[in-house]
C-alpha atoms as a PDB file:
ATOM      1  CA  UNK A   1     -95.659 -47.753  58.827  1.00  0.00           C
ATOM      2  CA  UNK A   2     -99.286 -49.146  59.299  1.00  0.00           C
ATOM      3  CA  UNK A   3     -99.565 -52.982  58.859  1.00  0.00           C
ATOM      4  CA  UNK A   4    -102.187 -53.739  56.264  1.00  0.00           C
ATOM      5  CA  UNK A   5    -104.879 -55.424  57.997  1.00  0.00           C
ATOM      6  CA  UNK A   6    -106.722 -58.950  56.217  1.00  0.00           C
ATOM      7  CA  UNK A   7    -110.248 -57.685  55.756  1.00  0.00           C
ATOM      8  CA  UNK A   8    -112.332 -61.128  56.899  1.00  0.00           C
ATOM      9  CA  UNK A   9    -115.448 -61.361  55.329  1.00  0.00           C
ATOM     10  CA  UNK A  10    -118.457 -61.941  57.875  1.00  0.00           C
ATOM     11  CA  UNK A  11    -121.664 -63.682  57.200  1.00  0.00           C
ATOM     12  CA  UNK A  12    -123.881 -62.441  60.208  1.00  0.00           C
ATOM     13  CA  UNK A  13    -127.148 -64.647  60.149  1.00  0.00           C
ATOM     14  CA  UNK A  14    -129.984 -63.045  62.180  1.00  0.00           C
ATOM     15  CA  UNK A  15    -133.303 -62.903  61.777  1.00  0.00           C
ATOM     16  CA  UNK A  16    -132.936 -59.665  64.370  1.00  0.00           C
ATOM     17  CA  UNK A  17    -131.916 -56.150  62.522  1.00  0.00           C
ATOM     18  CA  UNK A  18    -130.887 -54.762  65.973  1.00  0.00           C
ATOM     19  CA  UNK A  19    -128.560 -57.963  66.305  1.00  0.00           C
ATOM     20  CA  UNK A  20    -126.490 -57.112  63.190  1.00  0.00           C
ATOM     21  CA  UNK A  21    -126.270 -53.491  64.148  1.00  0.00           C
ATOM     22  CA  UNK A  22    -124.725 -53.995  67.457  1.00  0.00           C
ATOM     23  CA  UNK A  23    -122.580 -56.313  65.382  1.00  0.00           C
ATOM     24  CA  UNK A  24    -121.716 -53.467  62.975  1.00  0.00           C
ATOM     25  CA  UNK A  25    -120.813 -51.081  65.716  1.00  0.00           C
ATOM     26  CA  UNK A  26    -118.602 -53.236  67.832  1.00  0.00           C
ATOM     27  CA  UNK A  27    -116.456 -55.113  64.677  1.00  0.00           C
ATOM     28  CA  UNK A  28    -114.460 -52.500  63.063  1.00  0.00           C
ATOM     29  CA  UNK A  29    -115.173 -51.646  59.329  1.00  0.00           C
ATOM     30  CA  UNK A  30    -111.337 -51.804  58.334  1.00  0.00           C
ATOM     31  CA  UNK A  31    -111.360 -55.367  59.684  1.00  0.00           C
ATOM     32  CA  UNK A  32    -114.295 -56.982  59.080  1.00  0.00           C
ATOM     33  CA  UNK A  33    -116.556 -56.504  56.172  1.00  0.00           C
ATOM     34  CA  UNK A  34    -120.310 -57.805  57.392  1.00  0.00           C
ATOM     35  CA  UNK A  35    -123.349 -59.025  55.646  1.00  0.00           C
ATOM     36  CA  UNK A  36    -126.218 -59.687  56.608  1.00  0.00           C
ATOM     37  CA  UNK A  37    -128.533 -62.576  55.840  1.00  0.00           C
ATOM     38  CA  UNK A  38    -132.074 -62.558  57.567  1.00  0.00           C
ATOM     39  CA  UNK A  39    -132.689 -66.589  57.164  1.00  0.00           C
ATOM     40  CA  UNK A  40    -130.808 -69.944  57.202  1.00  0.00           C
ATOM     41  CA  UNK A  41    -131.808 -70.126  53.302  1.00  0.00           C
ATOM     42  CA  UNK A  42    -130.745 -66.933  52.674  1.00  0.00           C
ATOM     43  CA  UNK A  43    -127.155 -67.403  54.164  1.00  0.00           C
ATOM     44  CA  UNK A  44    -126.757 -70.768  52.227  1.00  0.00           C
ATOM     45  CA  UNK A  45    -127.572 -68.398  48.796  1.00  0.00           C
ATOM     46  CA  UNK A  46    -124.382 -65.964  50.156  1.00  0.00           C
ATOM     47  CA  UNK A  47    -122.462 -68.861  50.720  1.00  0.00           C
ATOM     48  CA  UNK A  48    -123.181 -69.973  47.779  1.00  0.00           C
ATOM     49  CA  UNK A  49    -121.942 -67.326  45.774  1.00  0.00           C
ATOM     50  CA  UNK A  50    -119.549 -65.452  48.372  1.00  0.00           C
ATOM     51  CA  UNK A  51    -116.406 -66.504  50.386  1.00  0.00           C
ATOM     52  CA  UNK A  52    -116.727 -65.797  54.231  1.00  0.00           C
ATOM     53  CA  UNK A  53    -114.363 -66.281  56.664  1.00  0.00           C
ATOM     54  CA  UNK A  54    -116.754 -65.866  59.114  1.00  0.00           C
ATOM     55  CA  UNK A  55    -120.268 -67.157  59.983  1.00  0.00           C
ATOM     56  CA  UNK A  56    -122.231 -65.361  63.042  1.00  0.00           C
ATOM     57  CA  UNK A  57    -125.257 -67.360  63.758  1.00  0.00           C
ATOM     58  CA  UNK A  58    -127.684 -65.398  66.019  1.00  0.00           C
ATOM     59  CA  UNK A  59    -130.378 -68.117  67.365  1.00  0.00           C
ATOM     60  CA  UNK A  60    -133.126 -68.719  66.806  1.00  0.00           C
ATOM     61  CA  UNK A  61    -133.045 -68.802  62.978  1.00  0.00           C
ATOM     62  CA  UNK A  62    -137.107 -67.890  61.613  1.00  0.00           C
ATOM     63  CA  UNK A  63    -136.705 -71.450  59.317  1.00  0.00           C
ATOM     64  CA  UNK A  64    -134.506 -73.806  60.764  1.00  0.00           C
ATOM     65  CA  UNK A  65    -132.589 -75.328  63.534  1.00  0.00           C
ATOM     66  CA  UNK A  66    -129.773 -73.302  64.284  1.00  0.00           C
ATOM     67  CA  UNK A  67    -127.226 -76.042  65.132  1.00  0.00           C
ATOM     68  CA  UNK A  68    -128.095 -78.083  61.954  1.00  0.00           C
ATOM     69  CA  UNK A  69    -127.406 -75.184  59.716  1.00  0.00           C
ATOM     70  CA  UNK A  70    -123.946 -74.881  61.803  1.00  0.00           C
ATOM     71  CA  UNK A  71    -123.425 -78.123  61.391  1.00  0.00           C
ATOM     72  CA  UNK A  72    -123.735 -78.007  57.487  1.00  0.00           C
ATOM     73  CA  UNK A  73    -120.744 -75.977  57.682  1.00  0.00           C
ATOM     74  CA  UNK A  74    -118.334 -77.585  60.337  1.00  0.00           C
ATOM     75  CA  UNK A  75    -116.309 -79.112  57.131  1.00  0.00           C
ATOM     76  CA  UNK A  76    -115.628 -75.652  55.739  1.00  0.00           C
ATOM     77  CA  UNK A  77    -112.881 -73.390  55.973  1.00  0.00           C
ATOM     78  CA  UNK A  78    -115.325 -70.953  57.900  1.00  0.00           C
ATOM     79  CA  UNK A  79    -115.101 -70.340  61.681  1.00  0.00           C
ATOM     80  CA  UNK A  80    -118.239 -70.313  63.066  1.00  0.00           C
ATOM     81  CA  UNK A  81    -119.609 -68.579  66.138  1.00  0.00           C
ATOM     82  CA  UNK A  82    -123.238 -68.858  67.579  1.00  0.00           C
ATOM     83  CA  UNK A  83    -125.055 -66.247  69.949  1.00  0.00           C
ATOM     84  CA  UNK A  84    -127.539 -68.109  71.096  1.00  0.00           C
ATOM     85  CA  UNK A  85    -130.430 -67.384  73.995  1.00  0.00           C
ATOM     86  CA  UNK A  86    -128.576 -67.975  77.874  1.00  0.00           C
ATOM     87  CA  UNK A  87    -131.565 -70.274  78.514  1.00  0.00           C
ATOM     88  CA  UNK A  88    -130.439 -73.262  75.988  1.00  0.00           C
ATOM     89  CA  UNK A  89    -126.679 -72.613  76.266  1.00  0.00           C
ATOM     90  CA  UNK A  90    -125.308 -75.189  78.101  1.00  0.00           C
ATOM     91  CA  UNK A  91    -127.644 -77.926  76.220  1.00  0.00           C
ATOM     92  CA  UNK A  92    -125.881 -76.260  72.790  1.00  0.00           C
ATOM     93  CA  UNK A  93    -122.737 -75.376  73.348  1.00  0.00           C
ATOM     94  CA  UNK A  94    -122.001 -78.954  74.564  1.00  0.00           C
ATOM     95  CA  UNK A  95    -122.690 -80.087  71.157  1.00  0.00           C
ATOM     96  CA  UNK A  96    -121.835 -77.099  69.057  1.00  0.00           C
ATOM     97  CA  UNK A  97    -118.623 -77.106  70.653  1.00  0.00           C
ATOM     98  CA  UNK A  98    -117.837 -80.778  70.140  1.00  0.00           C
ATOM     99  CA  UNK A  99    -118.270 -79.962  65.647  1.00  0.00           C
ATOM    100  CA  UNK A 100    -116.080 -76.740  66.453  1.00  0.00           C
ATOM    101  CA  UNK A 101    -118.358 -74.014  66.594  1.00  0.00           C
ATOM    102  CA  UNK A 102    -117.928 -71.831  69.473  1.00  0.00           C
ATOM    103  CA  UNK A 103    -120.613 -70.671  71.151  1.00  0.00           C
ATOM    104  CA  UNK A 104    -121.852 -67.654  73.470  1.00  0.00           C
ATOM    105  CA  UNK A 105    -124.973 -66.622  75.369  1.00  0.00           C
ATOM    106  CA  UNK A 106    -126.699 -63.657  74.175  1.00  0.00           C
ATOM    107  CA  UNK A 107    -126.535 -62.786  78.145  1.00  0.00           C
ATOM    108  CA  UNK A 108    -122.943 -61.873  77.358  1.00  0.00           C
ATOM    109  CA  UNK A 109    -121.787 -58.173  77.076  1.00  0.00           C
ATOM    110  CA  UNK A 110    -120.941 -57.444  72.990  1.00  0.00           C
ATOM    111  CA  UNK A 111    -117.492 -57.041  74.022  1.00  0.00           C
ATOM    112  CA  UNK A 112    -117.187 -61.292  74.349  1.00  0.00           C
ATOM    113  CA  UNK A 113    -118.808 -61.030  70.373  1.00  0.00           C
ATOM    114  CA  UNK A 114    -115.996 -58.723  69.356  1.00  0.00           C
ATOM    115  CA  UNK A 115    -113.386 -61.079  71.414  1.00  0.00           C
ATOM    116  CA  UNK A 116    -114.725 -64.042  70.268  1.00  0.00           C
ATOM    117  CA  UNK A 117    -115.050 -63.106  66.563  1.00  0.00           C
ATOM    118  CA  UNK A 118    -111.079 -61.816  66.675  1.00  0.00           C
ATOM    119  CA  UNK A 119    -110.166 -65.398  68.139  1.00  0.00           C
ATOM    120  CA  UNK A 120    -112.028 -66.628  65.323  1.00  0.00           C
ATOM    121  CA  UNK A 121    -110.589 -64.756  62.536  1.00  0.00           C
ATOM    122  CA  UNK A 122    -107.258 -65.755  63.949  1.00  0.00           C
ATOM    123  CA  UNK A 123    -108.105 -69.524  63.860  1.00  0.00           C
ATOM    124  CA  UNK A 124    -109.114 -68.846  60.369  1.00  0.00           C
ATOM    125  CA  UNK A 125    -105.697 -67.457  59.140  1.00  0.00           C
ATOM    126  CA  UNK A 126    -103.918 -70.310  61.122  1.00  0.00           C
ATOM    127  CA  UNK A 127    -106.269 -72.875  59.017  1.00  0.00           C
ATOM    128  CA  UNK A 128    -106.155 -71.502  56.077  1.00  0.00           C
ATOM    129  CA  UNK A 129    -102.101 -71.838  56.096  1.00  0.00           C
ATOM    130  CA  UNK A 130    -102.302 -75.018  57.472  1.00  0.00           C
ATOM    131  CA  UNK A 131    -104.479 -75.757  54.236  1.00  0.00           C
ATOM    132  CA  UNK A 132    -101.575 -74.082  51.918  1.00  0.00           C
ATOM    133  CA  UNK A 133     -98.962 -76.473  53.429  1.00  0.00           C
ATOM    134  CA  UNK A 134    -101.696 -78.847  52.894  1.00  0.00           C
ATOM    135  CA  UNK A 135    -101.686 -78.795  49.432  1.00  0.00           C
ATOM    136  CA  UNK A 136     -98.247 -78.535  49.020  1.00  0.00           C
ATOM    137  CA  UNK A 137     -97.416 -81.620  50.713  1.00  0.00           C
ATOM    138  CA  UNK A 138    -100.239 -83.052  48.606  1.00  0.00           C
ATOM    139  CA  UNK A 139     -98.514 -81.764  45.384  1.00  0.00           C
ATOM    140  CA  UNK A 140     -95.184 -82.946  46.280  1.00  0.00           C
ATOM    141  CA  UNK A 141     -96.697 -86.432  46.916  1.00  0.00           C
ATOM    142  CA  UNK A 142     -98.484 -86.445  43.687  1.00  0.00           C
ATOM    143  CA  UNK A 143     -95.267 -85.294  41.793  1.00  0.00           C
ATOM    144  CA  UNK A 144     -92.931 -87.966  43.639  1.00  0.00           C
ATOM    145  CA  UNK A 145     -95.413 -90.568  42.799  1.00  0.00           C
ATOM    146  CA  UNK A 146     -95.523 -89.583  39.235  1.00  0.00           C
ATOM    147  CA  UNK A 147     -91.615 -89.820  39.119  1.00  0.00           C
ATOM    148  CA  UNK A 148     -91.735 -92.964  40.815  1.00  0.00           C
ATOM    149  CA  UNK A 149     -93.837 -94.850  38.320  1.00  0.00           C
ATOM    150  CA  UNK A 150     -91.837 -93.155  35.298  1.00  0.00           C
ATOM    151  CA  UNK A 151     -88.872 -94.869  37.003  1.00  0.00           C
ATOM    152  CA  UNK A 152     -90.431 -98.186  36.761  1.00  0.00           C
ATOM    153  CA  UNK A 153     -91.672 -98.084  33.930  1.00  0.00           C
ATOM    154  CA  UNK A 154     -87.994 -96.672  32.730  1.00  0.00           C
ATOM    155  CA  UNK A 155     -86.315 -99.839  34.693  1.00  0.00           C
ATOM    156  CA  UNK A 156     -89.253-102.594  33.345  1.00  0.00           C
ATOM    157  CA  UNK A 157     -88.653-101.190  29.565  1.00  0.00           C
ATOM    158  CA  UNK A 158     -85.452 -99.556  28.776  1.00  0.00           C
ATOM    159  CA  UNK A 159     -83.497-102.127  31.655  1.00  0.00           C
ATOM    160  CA  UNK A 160     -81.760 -99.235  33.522  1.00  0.00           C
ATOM    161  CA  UNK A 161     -81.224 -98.790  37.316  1.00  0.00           C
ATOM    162  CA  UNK A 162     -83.331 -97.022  39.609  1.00  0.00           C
ATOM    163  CA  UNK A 163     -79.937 -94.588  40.304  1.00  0.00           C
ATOM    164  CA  UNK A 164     -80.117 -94.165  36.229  1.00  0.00           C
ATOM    165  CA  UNK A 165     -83.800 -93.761  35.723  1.00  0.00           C
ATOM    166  CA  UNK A 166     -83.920 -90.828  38.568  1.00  0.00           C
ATOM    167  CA  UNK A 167     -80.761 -89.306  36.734  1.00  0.00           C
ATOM    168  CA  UNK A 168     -82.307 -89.457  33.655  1.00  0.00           C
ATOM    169  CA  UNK A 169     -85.592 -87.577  34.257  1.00  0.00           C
ATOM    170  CA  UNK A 170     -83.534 -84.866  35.969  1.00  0.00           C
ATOM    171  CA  UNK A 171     -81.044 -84.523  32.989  1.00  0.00           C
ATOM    172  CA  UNK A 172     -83.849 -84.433  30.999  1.00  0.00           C
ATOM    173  CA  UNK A 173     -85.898 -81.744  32.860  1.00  0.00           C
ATOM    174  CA  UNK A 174     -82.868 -79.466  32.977  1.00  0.00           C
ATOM    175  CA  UNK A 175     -81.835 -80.327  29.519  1.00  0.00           C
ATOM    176  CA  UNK A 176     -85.605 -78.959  28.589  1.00  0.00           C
ATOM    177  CA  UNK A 177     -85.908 -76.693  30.900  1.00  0.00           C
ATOM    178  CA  UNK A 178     -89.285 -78.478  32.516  1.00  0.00           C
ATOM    179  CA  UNK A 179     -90.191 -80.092  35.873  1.00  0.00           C
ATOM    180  CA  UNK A 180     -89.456 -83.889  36.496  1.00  0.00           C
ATOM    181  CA  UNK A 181     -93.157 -84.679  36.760  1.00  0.00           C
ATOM    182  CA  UNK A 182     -93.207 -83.127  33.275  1.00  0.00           C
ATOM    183  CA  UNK A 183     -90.811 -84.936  31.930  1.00  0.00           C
ATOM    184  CA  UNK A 184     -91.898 -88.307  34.170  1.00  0.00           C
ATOM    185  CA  UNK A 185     -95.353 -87.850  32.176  1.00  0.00           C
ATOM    186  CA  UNK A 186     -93.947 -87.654  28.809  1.00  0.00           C
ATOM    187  CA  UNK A 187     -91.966 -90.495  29.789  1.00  0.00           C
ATOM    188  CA  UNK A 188     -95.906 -92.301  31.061  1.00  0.00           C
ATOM    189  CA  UNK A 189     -96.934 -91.237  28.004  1.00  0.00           C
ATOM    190  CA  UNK A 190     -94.151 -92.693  25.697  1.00  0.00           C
ATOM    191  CA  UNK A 191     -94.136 -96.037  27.631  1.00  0.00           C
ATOM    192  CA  UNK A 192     -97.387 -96.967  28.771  1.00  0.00           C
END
């Protein structure tokens, strides 16, 4: 049984046609889905409106500094990969690379594209369920904080101890069928 592959959505910014053609024909179609925008304000409309995984930046962009527009994107959940000409690599990638954004010489053979945009797309998946646990963790804080000042306010007004006020919002949330934090904001609500 074939393992259903997570199409990753690619935002390939190039002023160049020929650039996102060789791009087309070396990332596979069942993999990657590609679009192509022909400007640095063009890709912020996609972005806008679109989710990419994704971003191929193919330098130099026809209205603005390629690194800048990178580096309007570092703080996304986007990987971000920049072909840029072998003459100003070194100067670039020293910076590029310090924000995150890997990138390659357009001296390269396509093959380092396709290698580098897989080791990309895997970075993305790691990050994105880094994110998940993320906001789970988050979640859990919020709830225990929640509980916590329900507790209080349960010890401050109705005199119990902290052993009682925890067993009490988790008799009640059973008894109602709810979540603690649902019960410990009725309980906000009641008291405050």
């Amino acid at each position: 049984m074939m393992k259903m592959v997570d199409l990753k959505h690619v935002l390939v910014v190039s002023e160049s046609r020929a650039f996102f053609d060789s791009i087309k024909i070396i990332l596979p179609p069942d993999e990657f889905d590609l679009s192509l925008a022909e400007s640095g304000n063009e890709a912020r409309r996609f972005i806008v409106t679109r989710h990419f995984d994704i971003l191929v930046i193919n330098l130099p962009l026809p209205d603005e500094h390629g690194l800048s527009f990178a580096q309007d994107y570092v703080d996304s959940s986007m990987g971000i990969l920049m072909v840029c000409p072998a003459a100003s690599y070194d100067g670039l990638a020293a910076e590029a690379e310090e924000n995150g954004i890997v990138v390659l010489s357009n001296a390269n053979p396509p093959a380092f594209i396709y290698v580098a945009v897989k080791m990309i797309a895997s970075m993305v998946k790691r990050l994105e369920r880094l994110e998940k646990k993320n906001r789970t963790l988050q979640d859990k804080m919020g709830d225990i904080r929640v509980i916590n000042k329900a507790k209080w306010l349960l010890i401050e007004n109705k005199k119990m101890t902290e052993a009682d006020a925890h067993k009490y919002i988790e008799k009640r949330a059973m008894n109602q069928r709810i979540s603690s934090r649902q019960v410990a904001e009725e309980i906000l609500e009641e008291l405050e």
